Coordinates of C-alpha atoms in Angstrom, one line a residue:
Chain A
M21 CA 79.7 -25.7 4.9
R22 CA 79.8 -26.4 8.6
S23 CA 81.3 -29.8 9.5
L24 CA 79.1 -32.4 11.0
P25 CA 79.4 -32.9 14.8
A26 CA 81.0 -36.2 15.9
K27 CA 77.9 -38.3 16.5
P28 CA 76.1 -37.8 13.2
A29 CA 79.4 -38.0 11.4
F30 CA 80.1 -41.4 13.1
G31 CA 76.6 -42.5 12.3
T32 CA 76.8 -41.5 8.7
C33 CA 80.2 -43.3 8.3
I34 CA 78.8 -46.5 9.8
I35 CA 75.7 -46.4 7.6
L36 CA 77.7 -45.7 4.5
L37 CA 80.0 -48.6 5.3
V38 CA 77.1 -50.9 5.8
I39 CA 75.5 -49.8 2.5
A40 CA 78.9 -50.2 0.7
C41 CA 79.2 -53.7 2.1
A42 CA 75.7 -54.6 0.9
L43 CA 76.3 -53.3 -2.6
L44 CA 79.8 -54.7 -3.1
A45 CA 79.4 -57.9 -1.0
P46 CA 80.5 -60.4 -3.7
L47 CA 83.5 -58.3 -4.6
I48 CA 84.9 -57.7 -1.1
A49 CA 83.9 -60.9 0.7
P50 CA 87.0 -63.1 0.9
F51 CA 84.9 -66.3 0.8
D52 CA 81.5 -67.5 -0.4
P53 CA 79.4 -67.0 2.7
N54 CA 77.8 -70.5 2.3
D55 CA 81.1 -72.3 1.5
Q56 CA 81.5 -75.0 4.2
D57 CA 84.8 -76.3 5.3
I58 CA 84.1 -78.8 8.0
L59 CA 87.7 -79.6 8.6
N60 CA 88.3 -76.0 9.5
S61 CA 85.3 -75.4 11.7
L62 CA 85.4 -73.0 14.7
A63 CA 88.7 -71.6 13.6
P64 CA 89.6 -68.6 15.7
P65 CA 90.1 -65.1 14.1
F66 CA 93.2 -64.6 11.9
S67 CA 93.7 -68.3 11.3
T68 CA 94.4 -69.4 7.7
G69 CA 92.2 -71.8 5.9
D70 CA 91.7 -73.1 2.4
G71 CA 92.1 -70.2 0.0
G72 CA 92.8 -67.4 2.5
R73 CA 92.8 -66.0 5.9
H74 CA 89.7 -66.1 8.1
W75 CA 90.0 -62.6 9.6
L76 CA 87.1 -63.1 12.0
G77 CA 87.3 -66.9 12.3
T78 CA 84.8 -69.6 11.1
D79 CA 81.6 -71.0 12.5
R80 CA 80.7 -74.6 13.3
L81 CA 80.3 -75.4 9.6
G82 CA 83.6 -73.8 8.7
Q83 CA 81.9 -70.8 7.0
D84 CA 83.9 -67.6 7.0
I85 CA 82.4 -65.2 9.6
L86 CA 83.6 -62.0 7.8
S87 CA 82.0 -63.0 4.5
R88 CA 78.8 -63.9 6.3
M89 CA 78.9 -60.6 8.1
I90 CA 79.3 -58.8 4.8
F91 CA 76.5 -60.6 3.2
G92 CA 74.4 -60.1 6.3
T93 CA 74.3 -56.4 5.7
R94 CA 72.0 -57.2 2.8
V95 CA 69.4 -58.7 5.0
A96 CA 69.7 -56.0 7.6
L97 CA 69.3 -53.2 5.1
T98 CA 66.6 -54.8 3.0
V99 CA 64.5 -55.5 6.0
A100 CA 65.2 -52.2 7.7
F101 CA 64.6 -50.0 4.8
G102 CA 61.8 -52.1 3.5
A103 CA 60.1 -52.2 6.9
A104 CA 60.5 -48.5 7.5
A105 CA 59.3 -47.5 4.1
A106 CA 56.4 -49.9 4.1
S107 CA 55.3 -48.8 7.6
A108 CA 55.5 -45.1 6.6
A109 CA 53.6 -45.8 3.3
I110 CA 50.7 -47.2 5.3
G111 CA 50.9 -45.2 8.4
V112 CA 51.3 -41.6 7.1
P113 CA 48.2 -41.7 4.8
L114 CA 46.2 -43.2 7.6
G115 CA 47.4 -40.6 10.0
L116 CA 46.5 -37.8 7.6
A117 CA 43.1 -39.3 7.0
A118 CA 42.6 -39.5 10.8
G119 CA 43.5 -35.8 11.1
F120 CA 41.4 -34.5 8.2
L121 CA 38.5 -36.8 7.4
G122 CA 36.4 -36.3 10.5
R123 CA 35.7 -38.0 13.7
A124 CA 34.7 -41.4 12.6
V125 CA 37.9 -42.0 10.6
E126 CA 39.9 -40.4 13.5
S127 CA 38.5 -42.8 16.1
A128 CA 38.9 -45.9 13.9
V129 CA 42.6 -45.2 13.0
L130 CA 43.6 -44.2 16.5
V131 CA 41.9 -47.1 18.3
L132 CA 43.4 -49.6 15.9
A133 CA 46.9 -48.0 16.3
D134 CA 46.6 -48.0 20.1
M135 CA 45.5 -51.6 20.1
I136 CA 48.5 -52.7 18.0
L137 CA 51.0 -50.6 19.9
S138 CA 49.7 -51.9 23.2
I139 CA 50.8 -55.5 22.4
P140 CA 54.5 -56.2 22.6
F141 CA 56.0 -56.2 19.2
I142 CA 57.9 -59.5 19.5
L143 CA 54.7 -61.3 20.5
L144 CA 52.8 -60.0 17.5
A145 CA 55.7 -60.7 15.2
L146 CA 56.0 -64.3 16.5
V147 CA 52.4 -64.9 15.6
I148 CA 52.6 -63.2 12.2
M149 CA 55.9 -64.9 11.2
S150 CA 54.8 -68.4 12.3
V151 CA 51.7 -68.0 10.2
L152 CA 53.4 -66.5 7.2
G153 CA 56.7 -68.5 7.4
A154 CA 60.2 -67.2 7.4
S155 CA 61.2 -65.1 4.4
L156 CA 62.5 -61.6 3.9
L157 CA 59.3 -60.4 2.3
N158 CA 57.3 -61.8 5.2
L159 CA 59.6 -60.0 7.6
V160 CA 58.9 -56.7 5.8
I161 CA 55.1 -57.5 5.8
C162 CA 55.3 -58.3 9.5
F163 CA 57.0 -55.0 10.3
A164 CA 54.6 -53.0 8.2
A165 CA 51.6 -54.7 9.7
V166 CA 52.6 -53.5 13.2
R167 CA 54.8 -50.4 12.9
W168 CA 52.5 -48.4 10.6
A169 CA 50.8 -47.5 13.9
Q170 CA 53.8 -45.5 15.0
F171 CA 53.8 -43.5 11.8
A172 CA 50.0 -43.1 11.9
R173 CA 50.1 -41.6 15.4
V174 CA 52.9 -39.2 14.6
S175 CA 51.4 -38.0 11.4
Y176 CA 48.0 -37.7 13.1
S177 CA 49.4 -35.5 15.8
L178 CA 51.3 -33.4 13.2
S179 CA 48.1 -33.0 11.1
L180 CA 46.3 -31.8 14.2
E181 CA 48.8 -29.0 14.3
L182 CA 48.9 -28.4 10.6
R183 CA 45.1 -28.4 10.0
E184 CA 44.9 -25.3 12.3
K185 CA 47.4 -23.4 10.2
D186 CA 46.0 -20.5 8.3
Y187 CA 47.5 -21.6 5.1
V188 CA 45.6 -24.9 5.2
M189 CA 42.5 -22.8 5.9
A190 CA 43.5 -20.5 3.1
C191 CA 43.5 -23.6 0.8
R192 CA 39.9 -24.2 1.7
A193 CA 39.0 -20.6 1.3
G194 CA 40.7 -20.6 -2.1
G195 CA 38.8 -23.6 -3.3
I196 CA 41.7 -26.0 -3.4
S197 CA 40.6 -29.6 -3.2
L198 CA 41.3 -31.6 0.0
G199 CA 43.5 -34.1 -1.8
R200 CA 45.7 -31.4 -3.3
T201 CA 45.9 -29.5 0.0
L202 CA 47.1 -32.7 1.8
L203 CA 49.5 -33.7 -0.8
V204 CA 51.0 -30.3 -1.6
H205 CA 50.6 -28.2 1.5
V206 CA 50.4 -30.6 4.5
L207 CA 52.6 -33.5 3.7
P208 CA 55.7 -31.5 2.8
N209 CA 55.4 -29.6 6.0
M210 CA 55.5 -32.8 8.1
L211 CA 58.4 -34.4 6.3
G212 CA 61.0 -33.3 8.9
P213 CA 59.5 -35.2 11.9
I214 CA 58.5 -38.1 9.7
T215 CA 62.2 -38.4 8.6
V216 CA 63.2 -38.6 12.2
I217 CA 60.7 -41.4 12.9
L218 CA 62.0 -43.1 9.8
T219 CA 65.6 -43.2 11.0
L220 CA 64.5 -44.4 14.5
E221 CA 62.3 -47.1 12.8
L222 CA 65.4 -48.2 10.8
A223 CA 67.3 -48.8 14.0
Y224 CA 64.3 -50.6 15.5
A225 CA 63.8 -52.8 12.5
I226 CA 67.5 -53.8 12.5
L227 CA 67.3 -54.8 16.2
M228 CA 64.0 -56.6 15.8
E229 CA 65.0 -58.4 12.7
S230 CA 68.1 -59.7 14.6
G231 CA 65.8 -60.7 17.5
L232 CA 63.4 -62.5 15.2
S233 CA 66.3 -64.3 13.4
F234 CA 67.7 -65.2 16.8
L235 CA 64.3 -66.8 17.6
G236 CA 64.5 -68.7 14.3
L237 CA 61.6 -66.7 12.8
G238 CA 63.6 -64.1 10.7
A239 CA 65.6 -64.7 7.6
P240 CA 65.7 -68.3 6.4
P241 CA 68.9 -70.2 7.4
E242 CA 70.4 -70.2 3.9
I243 CA 70.6 -66.5 3.9
P244 CA 73.3 -65.2 6.2
S245 CA 71.9 -62.6 8.6
W246 CA 73.4 -61.1 11.8
G247 CA 70.6 -62.3 14.0
G248 CA 70.9 -65.8 12.6
M249 CA 74.6 -65.8 13.2
L250 CA 74.0 -64.8 16.9
Q251 CA 71.6 -67.7 17.2
E252 CA 74.0 -70.2 15.7
G253 CA 76.8 -69.0 17.9
R254 CA 74.8 -69.1 21.1
D255 CA 75.7 -72.7 21.9
E256 CA 79.4 -72.0 21.5
L257 CA 79.6 -68.9 23.8
D258 CA 82.1 -70.5 26.2
T259 CA 84.3 -72.0 23.5
A260 CA 84.1 -69.7 20.5
W261 CA 83.4 -66.1 21.4
W262 CA 84.0 -64.9 17.9
L263 CA 80.8 -66.4 16.6
T264 CA 78.6 -63.9 18.4
T265 CA 81.0 -61.0 19.1
S266 CA 81.2 -59.7 15.5
P267 CA 77.5 -59.8 14.6
G268 CA 76.6 -58.4 18.0
L269 CA 78.9 -55.5 17.5
A270 CA 77.6 -54.9 14.0
I271 CA 74.0 -54.9 15.1
M272 CA 74.8 -52.5 17.9
A273 CA 76.9 -50.2 15.8
T274 CA 74.3 -50.0 13.0
A275 CA 71.4 -49.3 15.4
I276 CA 73.4 -46.6 17.3
A277 CA 74.4 -45.1 14.0
C278 CA 70.7 -44.7 12.9
N279 CA 69.8 -43.3 16.3
F280 CA 72.6 -40.7 16.1
I281 CA 71.5 -39.6 12.7
G282 CA 67.9 -39.4 13.8
D283 CA 68.8 -37.4 16.9
W284 CA 70.8 -35.0 14.8
I285 CA 68.0 -34.4 12.3
R286 CA 65.6 -33.9 15.1
D287 CA 67.8 -31.4 16.8
R288 CA 68.3 -29.6 13.5
L289 CA 64.6 -29.4 12.9
D290 CA 63.7 -28.2 16.4
P291 CA 64.1 -24.5 16.7
R292 CA 64.4 -24.7 20.5
T293 CA 67.8 -26.5 20.2
Q294 CA 69.1 -24.4 17.3
G295 CA 71.0 -22.0 19.6
V296 CA 72.6 -24.8 21.5
L297 CA 74.0 -26.3 18.4
R298 CA 75.6 -23.2 17.0
Chain B
M29 CA 22.8 1.8 -0.3
S30 CA 22.7 1.4 -4.0
G31 CA 19.6 0.2 -5.7
A32 CA 21.3 -2.7 -7.4
E33 CA 20.9 -6.2 -6.0
P34 CA 23.7 -7.2 -3.6
V35 CA 26.4 -9.5 -4.9
L36 CA 26.5 -11.4 -1.6
E37 CA 23.6 -11.4 0.8
M38 CA 23.6 -13.1 4.2
R39 CA 20.1 -13.7 5.5
D40 CA 19.3 -14.5 9.1
V41 CA 22.6 -16.2 9.6
G42 CA 23.1 -17.9 12.9
V43 CA 26.3 -19.8 13.8
E44 CA 26.3 -22.5 16.4
L45 CA 29.1 -23.9 18.5
A46 CA 28.5 -27.7 18.8
P47 CA 31.4 -29.2 20.9
L48 CA 31.8 -33.0 20.8
G49 CA 29.4 -34.4 23.3
G50 CA 28.1 -31.0 24.4
A51 CA 25.0 -29.0 23.7
A52 CA 25.0 -26.7 20.8
R53 CA 25.3 -23.0 21.7
R54 CA 24.4 -20.1 19.4
I55 CA 27.3 -17.8 18.7
T56 CA 25.6 -15.4 16.3
S57 CA 22.0 -14.8 15.5
D58 CA 19.9 -12.9 12.9
V59 CA 22.9 -11.6 11.0
D60 CA 21.8 -9.9 7.8
L61 CA 24.4 -8.4 5.6
A62 CA 24.4 -7.2 2.0
L63 CA 27.5 -6.6 0.0
H64 CA 27.3 -4.5 -3.2
A65 CA 29.7 -4.4 -6.1
G66 CA 32.5 -1.9 -5.7
R67 CA 31.5 -1.0 -2.2
T68 CA 32.9 -1.8 1.2
L69 CA 30.9 -3.0 4.2
A70 CA 32.7 -2.9 7.5
L71 CA 31.8 -5.2 10.2
V72 CA 32.9 -3.8 13.6
G73 CA 32.9 -5.1 17.1
E74 CA 35.1 -6.2 20.0
S75 CA 36.8 -9.5 20.3
G76 CA 34.5 -12.5 20.6
C77 CA 31.4 -10.7 19.2
G78 CA 31.2 -13.0 16.2
K79 CA 32.9 -11.0 13.5
S80 CA 35.3 -13.6 12.3
V81 CA 32.8 -16.4 12.6
T82 CA 30.5 -14.3 10.4
A83 CA 33.3 -13.9 7.8
L84 CA 33.8 -17.7 7.7
A85 CA 30.1 -18.2 7.5
A86 CA 30.0 -15.9 4.5
M87 CA 32.2 -18.4 2.6
N88 CA 30.4 -21.4 4.2
L89 CA 33.8 -22.2 5.6
L90 CA 32.8 -23.1 9.1
A91 CA 34.5 -26.3 10.4
P92 CA 33.5 -28.3 13.5
P93 CA 32.8 -27.5 16.2
L94 CA 31.3 -24.5 14.5
R95 CA 28.4 -24.9 12.1
L96 CA 25.8 -22.9 10.4
G97 CA 22.6 -23.2 12.4
T98 CA 20.2 -21.0 10.4
G99 CA 20.2 -18.7 7.4
H100 CA 21.2 -18.5 3.8
I101 CA 24.0 -17.0 1.9
L102 CA 23.1 -15.9 -1.6
L103 CA 25.7 -15.3 -4.2
R104 CA 24.6 -13.3 -7.3
T105 CA 27.2 -13.3 -10.0
P106 CA 26.6 -11.7 -13.4
G107 CA 25.1 -14.0 -15.9
A108 CA 24.2 -16.7 -13.3
A109 CA 21.1 -17.3 -11.2
P110 CA 21.5 -16.5 -7.5
R111 CA 23.0 -19.4 -5.7
D112 CA 22.6 -20.4 -2.0
L113 CA 26.1 -21.3 -0.7
T114 CA 24.5 -23.4 2.0
R115 CA 23.0 -25.7 -0.7
L116 CA 25.9 -26.1 -3.1
S117 CA 27.7 -29.4 -3.5
P118 CA 31.3 -29.6 -2.2
A119 CA 32.6 -29.3 -5.8
E120 CA 30.5 -26.3 -6.6
L121 CA 31.5 -24.7 -3.3
R122 CA 35.2 -25.3 -4.1
A123 CA 34.7 -23.6 -7.5
A124 CA 33.0 -20.6 -5.8
R125 CA 35.6 -20.2 -3.1
G126 CA 38.7 -18.7 -4.7
G127 CA 36.7 -18.2 -7.9
Q128 CA 34.0 -15.8 -7.0
L129 CA 34.8 -15.4 -3.3
G130 CA 38.3 -14.3 -2.2
M131 CA 39.4 -14.2 1.4
I132 CA 42.3 -12.4 3.1
F133 CA 43.4 -13.7 6.5
Q134 CA 44.4 -11.8 9.5
D135 CA 48.0 -12.9 9.9
P136 CA 50.1 -13.0 6.7
M137 CA 52.9 -14.6 8.7
T138 CA 51.0 -17.9 8.9
A139 CA 48.6 -17.8 6.0
L140 CA 51.2 -18.6 3.4
D141 CA 52.7 -22.1 3.1
P142 CA 56.4 -21.7 4.1
A143 CA 57.4 -24.5 1.8
F144 CA 56.5 -22.8 -1.5
Q145 CA 57.6 -19.8 -3.5
V146 CA 54.9 -17.2 -3.4
G147 CA 54.5 -17.3 -7.1
E148 CA 53.6 -21.0 -7.0
Q149 CA 50.9 -20.2 -4.4
I150 CA 49.3 -17.6 -6.5
A151 CA 49.6 -19.8 -9.6
E152 CA 47.9 -22.7 -7.7
S153 CA 44.7 -20.8 -7.5
L154 CA 44.9 -19.7 -11.1
R155 CA 45.4 -23.2 -12.3
A156 CA 42.7 -24.7 -10.1
H157 CA 40.0 -22.2 -11.1
L158 CA 40.9 -20.8 -14.5
G159 CA 42.7 -23.9 -15.8
L160 CA 45.7 -21.9 -16.8
S161 CA 48.9 -23.7 -17.9
R162 CA 51.9 -23.6 -15.6
R163 CA 53.6 -21.0 -17.9
A164 CA 50.5 -18.8 -18.2
A165 CA 49.8 -19.0 -14.4
H166 CA 53.4 -17.9 -13.7
D167 CA 53.1 -14.9 -16.0
R168 CA 49.7 -14.0 -14.5
A169 CA 51.2 -14.3 -11.0
V170 CA 53.9 -11.7 -11.9
E171 CA 51.2 -9.4 -13.2
L172 CA 49.2 -9.9 -10.0
L173 CA 52.3 -9.1 -7.8
Q174 CA 52.7 -5.9 -9.9
L175 CA 49.0 -5.1 -9.4
V176 CA 49.3 -5.4 -5.6
G177 CA 52.3 -3.0 -5.7
I178 CA 55.2 -5.3 -5.2
H179 CA 58.4 -4.0 -6.7
E180 CA 60.5 -6.3 -9.0
P181 CA 57.6 -8.8 -9.3
E182 CA 59.7 -11.0 -11.7
R183 CA 62.2 -11.5 -8.8
R184 CA 59.7 -11.7 -5.9
V185 CA 57.6 -14.3 -7.6
R186 CA 60.4 -16.7 -6.7
A187 CA 60.7 -15.6 -3.1
Y188 CA 59.7 -17.8 -0.2
P189 CA 57.4 -16.3 2.4
F190 CA 60.1 -16.0 5.0
Q191 CA 62.1 -13.8 2.6
L192 CA 59.3 -11.2 2.5
S193 CA 58.2 -8.6 5.1
G194 CA 54.8 -8.7 6.8
G195 CA 53.4 -6.0 4.5
M196 CA 54.7 -7.7 1.4
R197 CA 53.2 -11.0 2.5
Q198 CA 49.9 -9.4 3.0
R199 CA 50.1 -8.0 -0.5
V200 CA 50.8 -11.6 -1.7
M201 CA 47.7 -12.8 0.2
I202 CA 45.7 -10.1 -1.5
A203 CA 47.1 -11.2 -4.9
I204 CA 46.0 -14.7 -4.2
A205 CA 42.6 -13.6 -3.1
V206 CA 42.0 -11.4 -6.2
A207 CA 43.8 -13.8 -8.6
C208 CA 40.6 -15.1 -10.2
S209 CA 38.8 -11.7 -10.1
P210 CA 36.3 -12.6 -7.5
A211 CA 33.0 -10.8 -7.1
V212 CA 33.4 -10.8 -3.4
L213 CA 36.4 -10.1 -1.2
I214 CA 36.3 -10.9 2.5
A215 CA 39.1 -9.4 4.5
D216 CA 39.2 -10.6 8.1
E217 CA 41.2 -8.0 10.1
P218 CA 43.7 -7.7 7.2
T219 CA 45.9 -5.2 8.9
T220 CA 45.8 -6.2 12.6
A221 CA 49.2 -8.0 12.4
L222 CA 50.9 -5.1 10.5
D223 CA 52.7 -1.9 11.4
V224 CA 50.6 1.2 11.4
T225 CA 52.3 2.7 8.4
V226 CA 52.0 -0.5 6.4
Q227 CA 48.3 -0.8 7.5
A228 CA 47.5 2.4 5.7
Q229 CA 49.2 1.2 2.5
I230 CA 47.4 -2.1 2.6
L231 CA 44.0 -0.5 3.2
E232 CA 44.7 1.9 0.4
L233 CA 45.5 -1.0 -1.9
L234 CA 42.3 -2.8 -0.9
R235 CA 40.1 0.2 -1.6
E236 CA 41.8 0.8 -4.9
L237 CA 41.4 -2.9 -6.0
G238 CA 37.8 -3.0 -4.8
A239 CA 37.0 0.0 -7.0
R240 CA 39.0 -1.1 -10.0
L241 CA 37.9 -4.7 -10.0
G242 CA 34.3 -3.9 -8.9
M243 CA 34.5 -6.2 -6.0
A244 CA 32.1 -6.2 -3.1
T245 CA 34.3 -6.1 0.0
L246 CA 33.5 -7.2 3.5
L247 CA 36.0 -5.6 5.9
I248 CA 36.1 -7.1 9.3
T249 CA 37.8 -4.9 11.9
H250 CA 37.8 -3.6 15.4
D251 CA 39.5 -0.4 14.4
L252 CA 37.1 2.5 14.0
G253 CA 39.8 4.5 12.3
V254 CA 40.0 1.9 9.5
V255 CA 36.2 2.0 9.2
A256 CA 36.0 5.8 8.9
E257 CA 38.5 5.8 6.0
N258 CA 37.5 2.7 4.1
A259 CA 33.9 1.7 4.5
D260 CA 30.8 2.8 2.7
T261 CA 28.5 1.2 5.1
V262 CA 29.1 -0.1 8.6
A263 CA 27.5 -2.8 10.7
V264 CA 28.2 -2.9 14.4
M265 CA 28.1 -6.3 16.1
Y266 CA 27.7 -7.0 19.8
R267 CA 27.3 -10.4 21.3
G268 CA 26.5 -12.1 18.1
R269 CA 24.0 -9.7 16.8
I270 CA 24.0 -6.6 14.6
V271 CA 23.1 -3.7 16.9
E272 CA 23.5 -0.9 14.4
R273 CA 23.8 -0.5 10.7
A274 CA 24.3 2.7 8.8
S275 CA 26.3 4.5 6.2
A276 CA 29.8 5.3 7.5
E277 CA 29.0 9.0 7.6
A278 CA 25.8 8.6 9.5
L279 CA 27.4 6.3 12.0
F280 CA 30.2 8.7 12.9
T281 CA 28.0 11.8 12.9
A282 CA 24.9 10.4 14.6
P283 CA 25.6 7.1 16.4
A284 CA 22.3 5.8 17.6
H285 CA 23.1 2.7 19.7
P286 CA 24.6 3.3 23.1
Y287 CA 27.3 0.7 22.3
T288 CA 28.3 2.5 19.2
R289 CA 28.4 5.8 21.1
G290 CA 30.6 4.1 23.7
L291 CA 33.0 2.8 21.1
L292 CA 33.3 6.2 19.6
A293 CA 33.7 7.9 22.9
S294 CA 36.5 5.5 23.9
L295 CA 38.7 6.7 21.0
P296 CA 41.5 9.0 22.2
P297 CA 41.0 12.5 20.9
L298 CA 43.7 13.6 18.4
D299 CA 43.3 17.3 19.3
G300 CA 42.4 19.1 22.5
P301 CA 43.7 18.5 26.0
R302 CA 44.9 15.0 26.8
E303 CA 42.5 13.3 29.1
R304 CA 41.9 9.9 30.5
L305 CA 40.5 7.4 28.0
R306 CA 36.9 6.6 28.4
P307 CA 36.3 2.9 28.3
I308 CA 32.9 1.2 28.1
P309 CA 32.3 0.1 31.7
G310 CA 31.8 -3.6 32.5
Q311 CA 33.2 -6.9 31.3
V312 CA 33.5 -8.2 27.7
P313 CA 30.7 -10.7 27.7
P314 CA 31.2 -14.4 27.0
A315 CA 30.5 -15.6 23.5
G316 CA 27.0 -16.6 22.7
V317 CA 23.7 -14.8 22.1
A318 CA 20.9 -14.0 24.6
D319 CA 17.3 -13.6 23.7
A320 CA 15.6 -12.6 26.8
D321 CA 16.9 -9.1 27.2
C322 CA 19.0 -6.5 25.3
P323 CA 22.5 -7.9 24.9
F324 CA 24.1 -4.7 26.0
V325 CA 21.9 -4.0 29.0
A326 CA 24.5 -4.9 31.6
R327 CA 26.9 -2.2 30.3
C328 CA 24.5 0.3 29.0
P329 CA 24.5 3.8 30.6
E330 CA 21.0 4.4 29.5
A331 CA 19.4 1.0 30.4
M332 CA 15.7 1.2 31.2
P333 CA 13.4 -1.4 32.8
R334 CA 12.0 -2.5 29.5
C335 CA 15.6 -3.4 28.3
L336 CA 15.6 -6.2 30.8
A337 CA 12.1 -7.4 29.8
A338 CA 12.6 -7.8 26.0
R339 CA 15.2 -7.6 23.3
P340 CA 14.9 -4.6 20.9
A341 CA 14.8 -5.6 17.2
L342 CA 16.9 -3.9 14.5
T343 CA 14.6 -1.1 13.3
A344 CA 15.0 1.9 10.9
I345 CA 15.5 5.1 12.7
A346 CA 16.4 7.2 9.7
P347 CA 16.9 6.5 6.0
E348 CA 19.7 3.9 5.7
H349 CA 20.2 3.9 9.4
E350 CA 19.0 1.0 11.7
A351 CA 19.6 0.4 15.3
A352 CA 18.4 -2.2 17.9
C353 CA 17.7 0.0 20.9
F354 CA 14.5 1.0 22.7
L355 CA 15.7 4.6 23.0
H356 CA 14.8 5.0 19.4
A357 CA 11.8 2.7 19.4
T358 CA 10.1 5.1 21.8
V359 CA 10.9 8.1 19.6
A360 CA 9.5 6.3 16.6
A361 CA 6.4 5.1 18.4

């Protein structure tokens, strides 16, 4: 087997590391992420506190940054995967319907998608989250309510291409029902591009979740999240750089990792770049 | 033409092109075709004359912006009353397509789903129409591959389309089309995308299957060589209308319409001195039918004043031979 090029290999390592942290969080975190130690607040990295060393320092309440980072992966992954999967689950069927069910459905879906995509995401998200209230489930709902449009547009344009394929026509000529044609012959042939969009949406959701948490509309405060940590550390930027540096780097690394993987899949699927890669 | 009633009969079929927000335009008009069991009807004409659209219409498969403007398509299957395909419900139409009507597409490279083994694609039709079990459909798929002359069918049934040559893929397409023993087989330029040597094999296979399974075959082609070897009857189409209809023998020995004559004259001679090819003068006309004059008048070497004044109707000029040309109308009158 050919070895992975550097970028996707790096991306895969980061994502695997994040997933491992999320799964094993209670085992590998040196402290309880919500354990407060006021006497030891704002301790710099590598300082020793009650019951062990704070490798990445502590925050204003004396909570261990490393442990909160490790538990923060759970929020990042839950929201990212939940948001991407929910958006795809709504958007792809709508895109297919727009492509195959005639002009009325087509116009309805596309107009709705364009409307939603023409409003800045953070604005829509602010409205939705302040109505629904801050919780992880509501975050996923918020993403799905907006980002389905991206999947709908991509799967619509793919179905425009696929519905002209002779084998889709052959299904009609062979008396295969439309539902079966879509599920068995159209959907599998659009999975490649959809996967690429999925990885890019993962990165987008991680960034946006952090952004929303930073604005106080993401994960509730008792759940450690990277965006929330950034927000808490904002006031101490001059005095305690370690509050914001670690979560900031984690957000960046995870988003970049997703993008690297997505780019790589896209290049692999695009016949025009095949020659360049080999 | 045999005395028995045709299995598939197209009556007065006219196809329209209705673009979004534009006026509908007629692409074909007054197309009458009758397909008889075990016989092959060839539909001949140049690009854009309406051949493929007629093939789609025969299965009531037209999709927007194309639609059936006029006409009926009657399907007579043994043991059932004649049915008009234009009046069937979507479910009945689905059952008829693939069940009683099989279709072979022009390009076997794109007509098979690249994501599935060919056996699964044959089995899909069997399971949808005959309700076979997975196992039974698989076994039948192997038999069908054998029937269409694929070696080692047990192995090929698991092949993906990209693992097969063009000729083999077209054989697979034929296997799918005949899987449910349809009464009618519609082949839209089945050999255009294939090598010449493979073409002959595929046509041979189609002829053999048509005779063995008693299928009525509609063979769409622009290749007169294909017509001469494979068709029982021929209909020549020009600008969306049938301009001449005859038995294959009569058409080649005594072509009546100037367009047919021009087509035959443009074939390069196989023997004799090599000379310049003789094309039909003029431009290939745009798609769409005209009613005011003879559709061929602009390119016709024998055009007369009355050809501009009226459109000749398709009339009998000999037994089993019809042409739409005033040259013959005057003789008859």
